[in-house]
Coordinates of C-alpha atoms in Angstrom, one line a residue:
M1 CA 128.3 171.6 308.4
Q2 CA 129.9 168.3 307.5
S3 CA 128.5 166.0 305.0
Q4 CA 128.5 162.5 306.6
P5 CA 127.9 159.2 304.9
S6 CA 124.7 158.5 306.8
N7 CA 121.7 156.4 306.1
N8 CA 119.5 159.5 306.0
K9 CA 120.3 160.1 302.3
R10 CA 118.7 156.9 301.1
F11 CA 115.3 158.0 302.5
F12 CA 115.0 160.8 300.0
P13 CA 114.6 159.5 296.4
M14 CA 113.2 162.5 294.4
L15 CA 110.9 162.7 291.5
W16 CA 112.6 166.0 290.4
I17 CA 116.3 165.7 289.7
L18 CA 117.6 168.8 291.5
F19 CA 115.8 168.0 294.8
S20 CA 118.6 165.4 295.2
I21 CA 121.0 168.3 295.6
F22 CA 119.2 169.3 298.7
I23 CA 120.3 166.0 300.3
A24 CA 123.6 165.6 298.7
I25 CA 125.0 168.8 299.9
P26 CA 124.9 170.7 303.2
G27 CA 122.8 173.8 303.6
Y28 CA 120.1 172.5 301.2
S29 CA 117.6 175.1 302.4
Q30 CA 119.4 177.7 300.4
F31 CA 118.7 175.8 297.2
K32 CA 114.9 176.2 297.2
P33 CA 114.7 177.8 293.7
L34 CA 116.0 174.7 292.0
Y35 CA 112.5 173.4 292.0
T36 CA 111.9 175.6 289.0
Y37 CA 113.0 172.7 286.8
Y38 CA 109.6 171.3 287.6
N39 CA 107.8 174.5 286.7
F40 CA 107.9 173.5 283.0
S41 CA 108.6 175.8 280.1
F42 CA 108.2 174.2 276.7
G43 CA 108.4 176.1 273.4
A44 CA 110.0 179.4 272.4
R45 CA 106.7 181.0 271.3
A46 CA 105.3 180.4 274.8
M47 CA 108.4 181.6 276.6
G48 CA 108.5 184.8 274.5
V49 CA 105.3 185.9 276.3
S50 CA 106.5 184.6 279.7
N51 CA 104.5 181.4 279.2
A52 CA 101.2 183.3 279.3
F53 CA 100.1 180.9 276.7
T54 CA 96.9 179.2 277.9
A55 CA 94.6 181.3 275.8
V56 CA 97.0 181.5 272.9
A57 CA 98.2 177.9 272.4
N58 CA 98.8 178.3 268.7
D59 CA 101.7 175.8 268.1
L60 CA 102.2 172.2 269.1
S61 CA 103.6 173.0 272.5
A62 CA 99.8 173.5 273.2
V63 CA 99.5 169.8 273.8
F64 CA 101.1 170.7 277.2
W65 CA 99.8 174.3 277.7
N66 CA 96.3 173.8 276.5
P67 CA 95.5 170.9 274.2
A68 CA 92.3 172.6 272.9
G69 CA 94.6 175.0 271.0
I70 CA 95.6 172.4 268.4
A71 CA 92.0 172.1 267.2
E72 CA 92.5 175.2 265.0
L73 CA 95.6 174.0 263.3
N74 CA 94.8 173.5 259.6
T75 CA 97.8 171.5 258.3
P76 CA 99.8 168.6 259.5
E77 CA 102.7 170.0 261.5
A78 CA 105.9 168.9 263.1
F79 CA 107.5 170.7 266.1
I80 CA 110.9 170.5 267.7
N81 CA 112.3 172.5 270.6
Y82 CA 115.8 173.0 272.1
R83 CA 116.5 174.4 275.6
N84 CA 119.6 175.9 277.2
D85 CA 119.4 176.9 280.9
E86 CA 122.1 178.5 283.0
L87 CA 121.3 178.6 286.7
L88 CA 123.5 180.5 289.2
Y89 CA 123.1 180.8 292.9
H90 CA 125.2 182.8 295.4
Y91 CA 124.9 182.9 299.2
D92 CA 126.5 186.2 300.2
L93 CA 129.7 186.2 302.2
Q94 CA 129.0 186.1 305.9
E95 CA 131.6 187.2 308.4
Q96 CA 131.9 187.0 312.2
A97 CA 134.5 188.5 314.4
G98 CA 136.9 185.8 315.6
V99 CA 140.0 185.5 317.7
P100 CA 142.3 186.6 316.3
Y101 CA 140.8 186.4 312.8
N102 CA 137.3 186.7 311.3
N103 CA 135.2 183.7 310.4
R104 CA 134.0 183.6 306.8
Y105 CA 131.4 181.5 305.1
T106 CA 129.9 181.4 301.6
Q107 CA 128.4 179.0 299.1
N108 CA 127.8 179.0 295.3
L109 CA 126.2 176.9 292.7
D110 CA 126.6 176.9 288.9
S111 CA 124.4 174.6 286.7
R112 CA 124.0 174.1 283.0
L113 CA 121.4 172.2 281.0
K114 CA 121.3 171.8 277.2
T115 CA 118.9 169.4 275.5
L116 CA 116.3 168.8 272.9
D117 CA 113.2 168.5 275.1
F118 CA 110.1 168.5 272.9
L119 CA 109.1 166.7 269.7
S120 CA 105.6 166.6 268.3
I121 CA 103.6 165.9 265.1
S122 CA 100.0 166.6 264.5
V123 CA 97.4 165.5 261.8
P124 CA 94.1 167.3 261.4
A125 CA 91.1 165.3 260.1
Y126 CA 87.4 165.7 259.3
F127 CA 85.0 162.9 260.3
W128 CA 81.4 162.8 261.6
D129 CA 81.2 166.2 259.8
M130 CA 83.4 167.6 262.6
K131 CA 87.0 169.0 262.6
W132 CA 89.5 167.1 264.8
N133 CA 93.2 167.3 265.3
F134 CA 95.4 164.5 266.7
A135 CA 99.0 164.8 268.0
L136 CA 101.7 162.5 269.1
S137 CA 104.3 164.1 271.4
Y138 CA 107.5 163.1 273.1
Y139 CA 109.0 165.4 275.6
R140 CA 111.3 165.4 278.7
C141 CA 109.4 166.6 281.7
V142 CA 112.3 166.0 284.1
P143 CA 115.8 166.4 282.6
Y144 CA 118.8 164.8 284.4
T145 CA 121.4 165.9 281.8
L146 CA 122.5 168.9 283.7
V147 CA 126.1 169.5 284.8
G148 CA 127.4 171.8 287.5
K149 CA 129.4 172.5 290.6
F150 CA 128.5 173.4 294.2
S151 CA 131.1 174.9 296.5
E152 CA 130.8 175.6 300.2
N153 CA 133.6 177.2 302.2
E154 CA 134.2 178.2 305.8
D155 CA 137.3 179.8 307.1
S156 CA 137.2 179.8 310.9
Y157 CA 139.9 180.5 313.4
T158 CA 139.8 180.1 317.2
G159 CA 142.8 181.1 319.1
G160 CA 144.8 181.1 315.8
I161 CA 143.8 177.5 315.1
A162 CA 142.1 176.9 311.7
T163 CA 138.9 175.0 312.1
G164 CA 137.1 175.7 308.8
Y165 CA 136.4 173.4 305.9
N166 CA 135.9 173.2 302.1
N167 CA 133.2 171.1 300.5
T168 CA 132.9 170.8 296.7
V169 CA 130.3 168.8 294.8
H170 CA 130.4 168.1 291.0
F171 CA 127.2 166.8 289.6
S172 CA 126.1 165.5 286.3
G173 CA 123.4 163.2 284.9
E174 CA 122.0 161.3 282.0
G175 CA 118.6 160.4 280.7
G176 CA 115.4 161.7 282.3
I177 CA 111.8 161.1 283.0
D178 CA 110.0 161.5 279.7
V179 CA 106.4 161.7 278.5
L180 CA 104.7 160.2 275.5
G181 CA 101.6 162.3 274.9
F182 CA 98.5 161.4 272.9
T183 CA 96.3 164.4 272.2
A184 CA 92.9 164.8 270.6
A185 CA 91.3 168.2 270.1
Y186 CA 87.8 168.9 268.8
Y187 CA 86.7 172.2 267.1
L188 CA 83.1 172.5 268.2
N189 CA 82.3 175.8 266.6
D190 CA 83.7 179.4 266.3
Y191 CA 83.3 179.7 270.1
F192 CA 84.5 176.5 271.7
S193 CA 87.4 174.1 271.2
L194 CA 88.1 171.1 273.6
G195 CA 91.2 169.0 274.0
I196 CA 92.7 166.3 276.0
T197 CA 96.3 165.0 276.4
L198 CA 97.0 161.6 277.9
Q199 CA 100.5 161.6 279.3
Q200 CA 102.4 158.3 279.6
F201 CA 105.4 158.6 281.9
M202 CA 108.5 156.5 280.9
N203 CA 112.2 156.1 281.1
S204 CA 114.6 156.9 283.9
G205 CA 117.2 159.4 284.8
T206 CA 120.4 159.1 286.7
A207 CA 122.2 161.8 288.7
N208 CA 125.7 161.5 289.9
Y209 CA 127.4 163.6 292.7
R210 CA 131.1 163.5 293.2
S211 CA 131.9 165.3 296.4
L212 CA 135.0 166.0 298.5
Y213 CA 134.8 167.4 302.0
Q214 CA 138.0 168.3 304.0
N215 CA 138.5 170.3 307.1
A216 CA 141.2 172.9 307.4
G217 CA 143.5 170.7 309.5
G218 CA 143.2 167.8 307.1
S219 CA 142.1 165.4 309.9
T220 CA 138.8 164.7 308.3
R221 CA 138.4 163.8 304.6
L222 CA 135.2 162.5 303.1
E223 CA 134.9 161.5 299.5
D224 CA 131.5 160.6 298.1
N225 CA 130.4 159.2 294.8
E226 CA 126.6 159.1 295.0
T227 CA 124.3 157.9 292.2
Y228 CA 120.5 158.3 292.2
T229 CA 118.4 156.5 289.5
E230 CA 114.8 157.4 289.4
K231 CA 111.9 156.3 287.2
L232 CA 108.2 157.3 287.1
E233 CA 105.7 154.9 285.5
G234 CA 102.0 155.8 285.1
R235 CA 99.7 158.2 283.4
N236 CA 98.2 161.6 283.8
I237 CA 95.6 163.7 281.9
I238 CA 95.6 167.3 280.7
L239 CA 92.2 168.8 280.0
G240 CA 91.9 172.0 277.9
L241 CA 89.2 174.4 276.9
L242 CA 89.3 177.5 274.6
F243 CA 86.4 179.9 274.5
K244 CA 86.1 182.8 272.1
P245 CA 83.0 184.8 273.2
I246 CA 83.7 187.7 270.7
K247 CA 86.1 188.4 268.0
D248 CA 89.7 189.1 269.1
V249 CA 89.1 187.7 272.6
A250 CA 89.9 184.2 273.9
I251 CA 89.7 182.6 277.3
G252 CA 91.6 179.4 278.0
V253 CA 91.4 176.9 280.9
T254 CA 93.8 174.0 281.5
Y255 CA 93.6 171.4 284.3
R256 CA 96.3 168.7 284.9
T257 CA 95.0 165.9 287.1
R258 CA 96.4 164.1 290.1
L259 CA 96.6 160.5 289.2
S260 CA 98.6 157.9 291.1
N261 CA 101.9 156.7 289.6
I262 CA 104.6 154.3 290.5
F263 CA 107.9 155.9 291.5
E264 CA 111.0 153.6 291.5
S265 CA 114.4 154.8 292.9
E266 CA 117.8 153.4 293.6
Y267 CA 120.6 154.9 295.6
V268 CA 124.3 153.9 295.6
N269 CA 126.9 155.6 297.6
L270 CA 130.6 154.8 297.3
Y271 CA 132.5 156.7 300.0
S272 CA 135.8 156.9 301.6
Y273 CA 136.0 158.4 305.1
N274 CA 139.5 159.2 306.2
G275 CA 140.8 156.3 304.0
A276 CA 138.2 153.8 305.1
A277 CA 136.1 152.8 302.1
G278 CA 132.5 151.7 302.2
V279 CA 129.3 151.2 300.1
K280 CA 125.7 152.1 300.9
E281 CA 122.8 151.3 298.6
D282 CA 119.1 150.9 298.7
A283 CA 116.0 150.9 296.5
A284 CA 112.3 151.6 296.8
R285 CA 109.1 151.3 294.9
A286 CA 106.5 153.8 296.0
D287 CA 103.1 155.2 294.9
V288 CA 103.2 158.9 294.3
K289 CA 100.5 161.5 293.4
I290 CA 101.9 164.4 291.4
P291 CA 100.4 167.8 292.2
P292 CA 97.4 168.9 290.1
R293 CA 97.7 172.3 288.3
L294 CA 95.2 174.8 287.1
S295 CA 95.8 177.5 284.6
L296 CA 93.4 180.3 283.6
G297 CA 94.3 182.5 280.7
V298 CA 93.0 185.4 278.6
M299 CA 94.1 186.7 275.2
V300 CA 93.0 190.1 273.7
R301 CA 93.9 191.4 270.3
L302 CA 94.2 195.1 271.1
F303 CA 95.1 196.1 267.5
P304 CA 95.5 194.0 264.3
W305 CA 99.2 194.1 265.0
M306 CA 99.3 193.6 268.8
R307 CA 98.1 190.8 271.0
F308 CA 98.0 190.8 274.9
S309 CA 97.9 187.6 276.9
A310 CA 97.8 186.9 280.7
D311 CA 97.8 183.7 282.9
Y312 CA 97.0 182.8 286.4
F313 CA 98.7 179.4 287.1
I314 CA 98.7 177.5 290.4
I315 CA 100.4 174.2 291.3
Y316 CA 98.7 172.5 294.2
W317 CA 101.8 171.1 296.0
R318 CA 99.8 170.4 299.2
L319 CA 97.9 167.7 297.3
S320 CA 101.1 165.9 296.3
H321 CA 101.7 162.8 298.4
I322 CA 103.8 159.6 298.5
Y323 CA 103.0 156.1 299.9
H324 CA 105.1 153.0 300.6
D325 CA 108.3 154.9 300.6
Y326 CA 111.6 153.8 302.3
G327 CA 110.6 152.5 305.7
Q328 CA 107.1 153.9 305.4
A329 CA 104.1 152.1 306.8
E330 CA 101.5 151.0 304.2
D331 CA 98.8 153.3 305.5
E332 CA 101.2 156.3 306.0
E333 CA 100.8 159.3 303.7
R334 CA 103.5 162.0 303.3
E335 CA 103.8 165.2 301.4
F336 CA 106.0 164.8 298.4
P337 CA 108.8 165.9 297.9
V338 CA 109.1 167.6 301.3
R339 CA 107.8 164.6 303.4
N340 CA 107.9 164.9 307.1
A341 CA 111.6 165.5 307.4
Y342 CA 111.6 169.3 307.5
S343 CA 110.2 171.9 309.9
F344 CA 107.9 173.4 307.3
R345 CA 105.0 172.3 305.1
Q346 CA 105.1 172.6 301.4
R347 CA 102.8 175.3 299.9
D348 CA 100.9 175.8 296.7
A349 CA 102.8 177.8 294.0
V350 CA 101.0 180.7 292.4
N351 CA 102.3 182.2 289.1
L352 CA 101.2 185.4 287.4
R353 CA 102.3 185.9 283.8
A354 CA 101.6 188.5 281.1
G355 CA 102.9 189.0 277.5
L356 CA 102.7 191.0 274.3
E357 CA 103.1 189.9 270.7
F358 CA 103.6 192.4 267.9
T359 CA 103.2 191.3 264.2
V360 CA 105.4 193.0 261.5
P361 CA 104.6 191.9 257.9
I362 CA 107.7 191.7 255.7
E363 CA 106.9 190.9 252.1
K364 CA 105.9 187.2 252.0
M365 CA 107.1 186.6 255.6
A366 CA 105.8 187.6 259.0
L367 CA 108.0 188.8 261.9
F368 CA 106.8 188.5 265.5
L369 CA 108.3 190.4 268.4
R370 CA 107.4 189.2 271.9
C371 CA 108.0 190.3 275.4
G372 CA 106.6 189.4 278.8
L373 CA 106.8 189.8 282.6
F374 CA 106.1 187.3 285.4
K375 CA 106.0 186.8 289.1
E376 CA 106.1 183.3 290.6
S377 CA 106.1 181.5 293.9
P378 CA 108.2 178.4 294.6
L379 CA 107.4 175.3 296.6
F380 CA 109.6 176.4 299.6
P381 CA 109.1 179.3 302.0
A382 CA 111.9 181.8 302.7
G383 CA 113.5 183.2 305.8
A384 CA 114.8 181.7 309.1
G385 CA 111.2 181.5 310.4
N386 CA 109.9 180.0 307.1
S387 CA 107.1 182.5 307.1
K388 CA 107.8 184.6 304.0
V389 CA 107.2 183.6 300.4
I390 CA 110.0 183.8 297.9
K391 CA 109.0 185.7 294.7
F392 CA 110.7 185.0 291.4
I393 CA 110.4 187.9 289.0
G394 CA 111.7 188.3 285.5
Y395 CA 111.1 189.1 281.9
S396 CA 111.2 187.4 278.5
L397 CA 112.0 188.5 275.0
G398 CA 111.1 186.6 271.9
L399 CA 111.4 186.6 268.1
G400 CA 109.4 184.7 265.6
L401 CA 109.6 184.4 261.9
D402 CA 107.2 182.7 259.5
I403 CA 109.7 182.1 256.7
S404 CA 107.1 180.6 254.4
S405 CA 103.8 178.7 254.6
V406 CA 106.0 175.6 255.4
V407 CA 108.6 176.7 257.9
A408 CA 108.5 178.9 261.0
F409 CA 111.2 179.7 263.5
D410 CA 110.9 181.0 267.1
F411 CA 113.5 182.2 269.6
A412 CA 113.0 183.2 273.2
Y413 CA 115.2 184.4 276.2
M414 CA 114.0 184.5 279.8
K415 CA 115.7 186.0 282.8
Q416 CA 114.5 184.7 286.1
K417 CA 115.8 186.2 289.4
A418 CA 115.1 186.3 293.1
N419 CA 116.8 187.7 296.2
W420 CA 115.7 186.7 299.7
W421 CA 117.1 186.4 303.3
E422 CA 118.2 183.1 304.7
Q423 CA 119.2 182.1 308.2
G424 CA 122.8 183.0 308.9
H425 CA 125.5 180.3 309.0
F426 CA 127.1 181.5 312.2
D427 CA 124.2 183.4 313.8
S428 CA 120.6 182.3 313.1
A429 CA 119.4 185.8 314.2
A430 CA 121.6 187.4 311.5
P431 CA 120.0 186.7 308.1
V432 CA 122.1 186.6 304.9
L433 CA 121.1 187.7 301.5
T434 CA 120.9 185.0 298.9
R435 CA 120.8 185.7 295.1
Y436 CA 119.4 183.5 292.4
S437 CA 119.3 183.9 288.7
N438 CA 118.4 181.6 285.8
N439 CA 119.0 182.5 282.1
M440 CA 116.9 180.4 279.8
V441 CA 116.9 180.1 276.0
R442 CA 114.5 178.3 273.8
L443 CA 114.7 177.6 270.0
S444 CA 111.7 176.1 268.2
L445 CA 111.1 175.0 264.6
I446 CA 107.7 174.3 263.0
F447 CA 107.2 172.4 259.7
R448 CA 103.9 172.4 257.9
F449 CA 102.9 169.8 255.4
G450 CA 100.1 170.6 252.9
A451 CA 96.6 171.7 253.7
L452 CA 93.6 170.1 255.4
K453 CA 90.9 168.9 253.0
K454 CA 87.4 168.3 254.1
T455 CA 86.1 164.9 253.2

């Protein structure tokens, strides 16, 4: 599989940074799990219970998980979150009997992401004889600041003549697509809280791919320096509800709408093919509808010191579309991000999550121990026939410490993994096992300022 400097690349500007890797490198189908960067995870407290947080929503990351949750916050608060992700992918070595040697093929990816990704501040207030809470948040919904390396190798011999190749892509980025969120939550009574977050998308992210392809004989050498710059402009709404029918039980519902937004993209490719240099570039301004999402959650306090939470969460990818894209007719509608370029249709992603939180009082402090399990489905199907669904499974561990009435600290670790069979490189009827893992860390700090006074 040779990466050629073709015009096809410019027809795939992506809203989600890592989808660009599917186009920038050969064998993109094996990189389906990279979509998980769109399956957001904000806040260490939420990650500690595997993001089963819809009915918990008890810190400022609730402006994303369930904005109704901040209605019960009683003091002005500030929240900051740090993330560290380490994504690894390995396509098992495939061999085929050759003459006189064996053919061998494999590919690997190693990616790192480190960033501050969530800032929020809230202020509770009483007016009209009702309790309200307002929050202003700034968070990065699509980070481009990842760095990593993809390598693809084939050693092939026919009659003793080497015909294999090596392809290596180094990628990095800067900036990202950010959200400025305005949240209002209303504490109706002891049973109901309502909340709404208006998301304003802004800023742009740039991904750079530096690749070198060379065949075994050295007769073909392709050097690429590709840059994708992408920007999303527009708004979306998150609606949240918390219902507490009885003591120690809460039910949460969150719905994220499907509003139209403007998606701008630019593509520049500086390449050298066997010493002949060239430049390809293009730009587009399209209308895109991001997929709506629905989350249903329940929280039950089983004991005064133990709380259980569970979520059912679905992303409606089949309702995500793009209009007026590169070379696209005005009345033509395509699925986004898959479009019409591939042999399969994108499918909805269903996630199941469950977590436990244990409270341990320590003098004037409170220690929280958290754990969780999850099973999730990605956007892309698996298998040579594209009929099976990949399942991501994993666990999370978390630790929280309310140091005082002013400062709280939360830490979480999540392990995400999946194994599935892909179409073989040499023989499509001989599937190859692929292995994926993602190690994620979140650190959150909460600062509280004074107490709410009723006026």
